[in-house]
Amino acid sequence: MDLLEVKNISKTYGTGEATVHALKDATFSVPKGEFVAVVGESGSGKSTLLNMIGALDTPTSGKVFIDGKDIFSMKERNLTVFRRRNIGFIFQSFNLIPELTVEQNIIFPVLLDYQKPNKKYLEELLTVLGLKERRRHLPSQLSGGQQQRVAIGRALITRPALILADEPTGNLDTQNTSEVIALLKEASRLYEQTIVMITHSQSIAQTADRILRVSDGVVTDLGRCKE
Ligand SMILES: Nc1ncnc2c1ncn2[C@@H]1O[C@H](COP(=O)(O)OP(=O)(O)O)[C@@H](O)[C@H]1O
Ligand SMILES: [Mg+2]
């Protein structure tokens, strides 16, 4: 079964003269463990698509299934818990909590879920992310690349089946960009996580398993890049 199924999703913003058809009848699916790049011009509907998949916003019509579950049929409360446990978000802006240390920021989603963090996995993550020596630092004491790695750690700590990333390397230099991409790929390989990542970079897109192109709200599945 595919981990992610998007069925006839449309999203219209505004009414009358101000109507924007941001997404038009998007349909595609992604097998478990695949790394998908989403490309397209600015304003084409990429973020809208990602926000629908992550249930951060509701579509005007259509359905999204994650691990076979029809997410928009869930009650708000159940959806919140489902999202917290199954989806990891990474945005271009890191959205770290300034008063919390690196380690506290990473385990935050686990605490929100009234769980205890898995100590072994936390150590593993801090090592892979190169943040071991920085665990007690505050975000303001870190470089941009390090802050983004904290945000990635926070997205991975719950071992979500699905990782949604909206231009996660948009604020990073070339060196940090390749490190962050390598990290995400390693995570998807190690834990069979599915990644959907919006990127402006042609070279990053070329390394994905599959490319989705969004053009004026129309999503085209360009298929698997390699076998
Ligand atoms: N909350 C909103 N209200 C009205 N229009 C929006 C909203 N969000 C996005 N749009 C419009 O939908 C279209 C797609 O936007 P978006 O998904 O952010 O594009 P992208 O991420 O590809 O740059 C744009 O025309 C944008 O102006
Ligand atoms: Mg966008």
PDB file of N, CA and C in Angstrom, residues 11-57:
ATOM      1  N   LYS A  11      -7.905  23.264  -4.186  1.00  0.00           N
ATOM      2  CA  LYS A  11      -7.989  24.296  -3.161  1.00  0.00           C
ATOM      3  C   LYS A  11      -8.229  25.650  -3.817  1.00  0.00           C
ATOM      4  N   THR A  12      -9.298  26.281  -3.397  1.00  0.00           N
ATOM      5  CA  THR A  12      -9.622  27.612  -3.901  1.00  0.00           C
ATOM      6  C   THR A  12      -9.585  28.593  -2.746  1.00  0.00           C
ATOM      7  N   TYR A  13      -8.846  29.661  -2.926  1.00  0.00           N
ATOM      8  CA  TYR A  13      -8.808  30.727  -1.919  1.00  0.00           C
ATOM      9  C   TYR A  13      -9.662  31.888  -2.406  1.00  0.00           C
ATOM     10  N   GLY A  14     -10.315  32.574  -1.469  1.00  0.00           N
ATOM     11  CA  GLY A  14     -11.043  33.795  -1.795  1.00  0.00           C
ATOM     12  C   GLY A  14     -12.313  33.553  -2.599  1.00  0.00           C
ATOM     13  N   THR A  15     -13.008  34.660  -2.878  1.00  0.00           N
ATOM     14  CA  THR A  15     -14.243  34.564  -3.655  1.00  0.00           C
ATOM     15  C   THR A  15     -14.292  35.699  -4.670  1.00  0.00           C
ATOM     16  N   GLY A  16     -15.211  35.592  -5.612  1.00  0.00           N
ATOM     17  CA  GLY A  16     -15.417  36.653  -6.613  1.00  0.00           C
ATOM     18  C   GLY A  16     -14.155  36.978  -7.389  1.00  0.00           C
ATOM     19  N   GLU A  17     -13.849  38.264  -7.482  1.00  0.00           N
ATOM     20  CA  GLU A  17     -12.681  38.733  -8.237  1.00  0.00           C
ATOM     21  C   GLU A  17     -11.370  38.194  -7.659  1.00  0.00           C
ATOM     22  N   ALA A  18     -11.403  37.952  -6.326  1.00  0.00           N
ATOM     23  CA  ALA A  18     -10.173  37.553  -5.628  1.00  0.00           C
ATOM     24  C   ALA A  18      -9.947  36.037  -5.617  1.00  0.00           C
ATOM     25  N   THR A  19     -10.785  35.288  -6.352  1.00  0.00           N
ATOM     26  CA  THR A  19     -10.657  33.831  -6.337  1.00  0.00           C
ATOM     27  C   THR A  19      -9.324  33.369  -6.922  1.00  0.00           C
ATOM     28  N   VAL A  20      -8.654  32.482  -6.170  1.00  0.00           N
ATOM     29  CA  VAL A  20      -7.422  31.869  -6.677  1.00  0.00           C
ATOM     30  C   VAL A  20      -7.584  30.350  -6.625  1.00  0.00           C
ATOM     31  N   HIS A  21      -7.436  29.714  -7.779  1.00  0.00           N
ATOM     32  CA  HIS A  21      -7.462  28.248  -7.797  1.00  0.00           C
ATOM     33  C   HIS A  21      -6.027  27.758  -7.594  1.00  0.00           C
ATOM     34  N   ALA A  22      -5.657  27.606  -6.327  1.00  0.00           N
ATOM     35  CA  ALA A  22      -4.253  27.318  -5.995  1.00  0.00           C
ATOM     36  C   ALA A  22      -3.854  25.887  -6.323  1.00  0.00           C
ATOM     37  N   LEU A  23      -4.834  24.961  -6.240  1.00  0.00           N
ATOM     38  CA  LEU A  23      -4.575  23.567  -6.604  1.00  0.00           C
ATOM     39  C   LEU A  23      -5.756  23.049  -7.396  1.00  0.00           C
ATOM     40  N   LYS A  24      -5.453  22.331  -8.478  1.00  0.00           N
ATOM     41  CA  LYS A  24      -6.519  21.872  -9.357  1.00  0.00           C
ATOM     42  C   LYS A  24      -6.476  20.361  -9.515  1.00  0.00           C
ATOM     43  N   ASP A  25      -7.337  19.674  -8.768  1.00  0.00           N
ATOM     44  CA  ASP A  25      -7.552  18.246  -8.976  1.00  0.00           C
ATOM     45  C   ASP A  25      -6.255  17.425  -8.973  1.00  0.00           C
ATOM     46  N   ALA A  26      -5.480  17.587  -7.922  1.00  0.00           N
ATOM     47  CA  ALA A  26      -4.202  16.864  -7.842  1.00  0.00           C
ATOM     48  C   ALA A  26      -4.412  15.421  -7.391  1.00  0.00           C
ATOM     49  N   THR A  27      -3.817  14.495  -8.122  1.00  0.00           N
ATOM     50  CA  THR A  27      -3.893  13.081  -7.771  1.00  0.00           C
ATOM     51  C   THR A  27      -2.525  12.428  -7.972  1.00  0.00           C
ATOM     52  N   PHE A  28      -2.016  11.798  -6.938  1.00  0.00           N
ATOM     53  CA  PHE A  28      -0.775  11.023  -7.058  1.00  0.00           C
ATOM     54  C   PHE A  28      -0.600  10.198  -5.788  1.00  0.00           C
ATOM     55  N   SER A  29       0.286   9.235  -5.834  1.00  0.00           N
ATOM     56  CA  SER A  29       0.595   8.506  -4.603  1.00  0.00           C
ATOM     57  C   SER A  29       2.086   8.227  -4.497  1.00  0.00           C
ATOM     58  N   VAL A  30       2.498   8.013  -3.253  1.00  0.00           N
ATOM     59  CA  VAL A  30       3.918   7.855  -2.954  1.00  0.00           C
ATOM     60  C   VAL A  30       4.116   6.607  -2.093  1.00  0.00           C
ATOM     61  N   PRO A  31       4.918   5.658  -2.559  1.00  0.00           N
ATOM     62  CA  PRO A  31       5.174   4.464  -1.763  1.00  0.00           C
ATOM     63  C   PRO A  31       5.983   4.772  -0.504  1.00  0.00           C
ATOM     64  N   LYS A  32       5.873   3.901   0.468  1.00  0.00           N
ATOM     65  CA  LYS A  32       6.629   4.050   1.726  1.00  0.00           C
ATOM     66  C   LYS A  32       8.127   4.134   1.436  1.00  0.00           C
ATOM     67  N   GLY A  33       8.776   5.082   2.111  1.00  0.00           N
ATOM     68  CA  GLY A  33      10.236   5.187   2.011  1.00  0.00           C
ATOM     69  C   GLY A  33      10.754   6.001   0.842  1.00  0.00           C
ATOM     70  N   GLU A  34       9.844   6.495  -0.008  1.00  0.00           N
ATOM     71  CA  GLU A  34      10.321   7.264  -1.160  1.00  0.00           C
ATOM     72  C   GLU A  34      10.663   8.703  -0.781  1.00  0.00           C
ATOM     73  N   PHE A  35      11.638   9.241  -1.510  1.00  0.00           N
ATOM     74  CA  PHE A  35      12.062  10.626  -1.328  1.00  0.00           C
ATOM     75  C   PHE A  35      11.596  11.411  -2.557  1.00  0.00           C
ATOM     76  N   VAL A  36      10.595  12.267  -2.346  1.00  0.00           N
ATOM     77  CA  VAL A  36       9.960  12.969  -3.462  1.00  0.00           C
ATOM     78  C   VAL A  36      10.328  14.451  -3.444  1.00  0.00           C
ATOM     79  N   ALA A  37      10.744  14.967  -4.584  1.00  0.00           N
ATOM     80  CA  ALA A  37      11.005  16.402  -4.700  1.00  0.00           C
ATOM     81  C   ALA A  37       9.817  17.054  -5.398  1.00  0.00           C
ATOM     82  N   VAL A  38       9.373  18.205  -4.871  1.00  0.00           N
ATOM     83  CA  VAL A  38       8.296  18.970  -5.501  1.00  0.00           C
ATOM     84  C   VAL A  38       8.911  20.250  -6.067  1.00  0.00           C
ATOM     85  N   VAL A  39       8.787  20.432  -7.368  1.00  0.00           N
ATOM     86  CA  VAL A  39       9.376  21.609  -8.000  1.00  0.00           C
ATOM     87  C   VAL A  39       8.294  22.435  -8.698  1.00  0.00           C
ATOM     88  N   GLY A  40       8.606  23.668  -9.019  1.00  0.00           N
ATOM     89  CA  GLY A  40       7.652  24.542  -9.712  1.00  0.00           C
ATOM     90  C   GLY A  40       7.936  25.995  -9.392  1.00  0.00           C
ATOM     91  N   GLU A  41       7.431  26.868 -10.243  1.00  0.00           N
ATOM     92  CA  GLU A  41       7.624  28.309 -10.092  1.00  0.00           C
ATOM     93  C   GLU A  41       7.045  28.798  -8.762  1.00  0.00           C
ATOM     94  N   SER A  42       7.504  29.943  -8.346  1.00  0.00           N
ATOM     95  CA  SER A  42       6.948  30.598  -7.174  1.00  0.00           C
ATOM     96  C   SER A  42       5.472  30.911  -7.447  1.00  0.00           C
ATOM     97  N   GLY A  43       4.612  30.609  -6.485  1.00  0.00           N
ATOM     98  CA  GLY A  43       3.186  30.883  -6.651  1.00  0.00           C
ATOM     99  C   GLY A  43       2.425  29.795  -7.393  1.00  0.00           C
ATOM    100  N   SER A  44       3.086  28.681  -7.722  1.00  0.00           N
ATOM    101  CA  SER A  44       2.434  27.633  -8.507  1.00  0.00           C
ATOM    102  C   SER A  44       1.525  26.733  -7.665  1.00  0.00           C
ATOM    103  N   GLY A  45       1.702  26.761  -6.326  1.00  0.00           N
ATOM    104  CA  GLY A  45       0.830  25.954  -5.474  1.00  0.00           C
ATOM    105  C   GLY A  45       1.556  24.893  -4.650  1.00  0.00           C
ATOM    106  N   LYS A  46       2.867  24.939  -4.622  1.00  0.00           N
ATOM    107  CA  LYS A  46       3.655  23.915  -3.920  1.00  0.00           C
ATOM    108  C   LYS A  46       3.369  23.894  -2.411  1.00  0.00           C
ATOM    109  N   SER A  47       3.420  25.075  -1.788  1.00  0.00           N
ATOM    110  CA  SER A  47       3.176  25.116  -0.338  1.00  0.00           C
ATOM    111  C   SER A  47       1.739  24.734  -0.024  1.00  0.00           C
ATOM    112  N   THR A  48       0.823  25.168  -0.874  1.00  0.00           N
ATOM    113  CA  THR A  48      -0.585  24.800  -0.688  1.00  0.00           C
ATOM    114  C   THR A  48      -0.720  23.277  -0.679  1.00  0.00           C
ATOM    115  N   LEU A  49      -0.056  22.632  -1.623  1.00  0.00           N
ATOM    116  CA  LEU A  49      -0.100  21.173  -1.701  1.00  0.00           C
ATOM    117  C   LEU A  49       0.446  20.536  -0.423  1.00  0.00           C
ATOM    118  N   LEU A  50       1.595  21.013   0.029  1.00  0.00           N
ATOM    119  CA  LEU A  50       2.217  20.450   1.226  1.00  0.00           C
ATOM    120  C   LEU A  50       1.334  20.662   2.461  1.00  0.00           C
ATOM    121  N   ASN A  51       0.723  21.863   2.544  1.00  0.00           N
ATOM    122  CA  ASN A  51      -0.145  22.163   3.681  1.00  0.00           C
ATOM    123  C   ASN A  51      -1.376  21.267   3.718  1.00  0.00           C
ATOM    124  N   MET A  52      -1.870  20.875   2.544  1.00  0.00           N
ATOM    125  CA  MET A  52      -3.022  19.962   2.492  1.00  0.00           C
ATOM    126  C   MET A  52      -2.595  18.565   2.939  1.00  0.00           C
ATOM    127  N   ILE A  53      -1.437  18.117   2.445  1.00  0.00           N
ATOM    128  CA  ILE A  53      -0.960  16.774   2.794  1.00  0.00           C
ATOM    129  C   ILE A  53      -0.752  16.672   4.305  1.00  0.00           C
ATOM    130  N   GLY A  54      -0.271  17.770   4.895  1.00  0.00           N
ATOM    131  CA  GLY A  54       0.004  17.770   6.333  1.00  0.00           C
ATOM    132  C   GLY A  54      -1.186  18.188   7.161  1.00  0.00           C
ATOM    133  N   ALA A  55      -2.337  18.391   6.517  1.00  0.00           N
ATOM    134  CA  ALA A  55      -3.571  18.799   7.194  1.00  0.00           C
ATOM    135  C   ALA A  55      -3.389  20.086   7.989  1.00  0.00           C
ATOM    136  N   LEU A  56      -2.523  20.966   7.505  1.00  0.00           N
ATOM    137  CA  LEU A  56      -2.395  22.281   8.141  1.00  0.00           C
ATOM    138  C   LEU A  56      -3.499  23.185   7.623  1.00  0.00           C
ATOM    139  N   ASP A  57      -4.092  22.751   6.509  1.00  0.00           N
ATOM    140  CA  ASP A  57      -5.188  23.497   5.896  1.00  0.00           C
ATOM    141  C   ASP A  57      -6.116  22.461   5.251  1.00  0.00           C
TER     142      ASP A  57
END
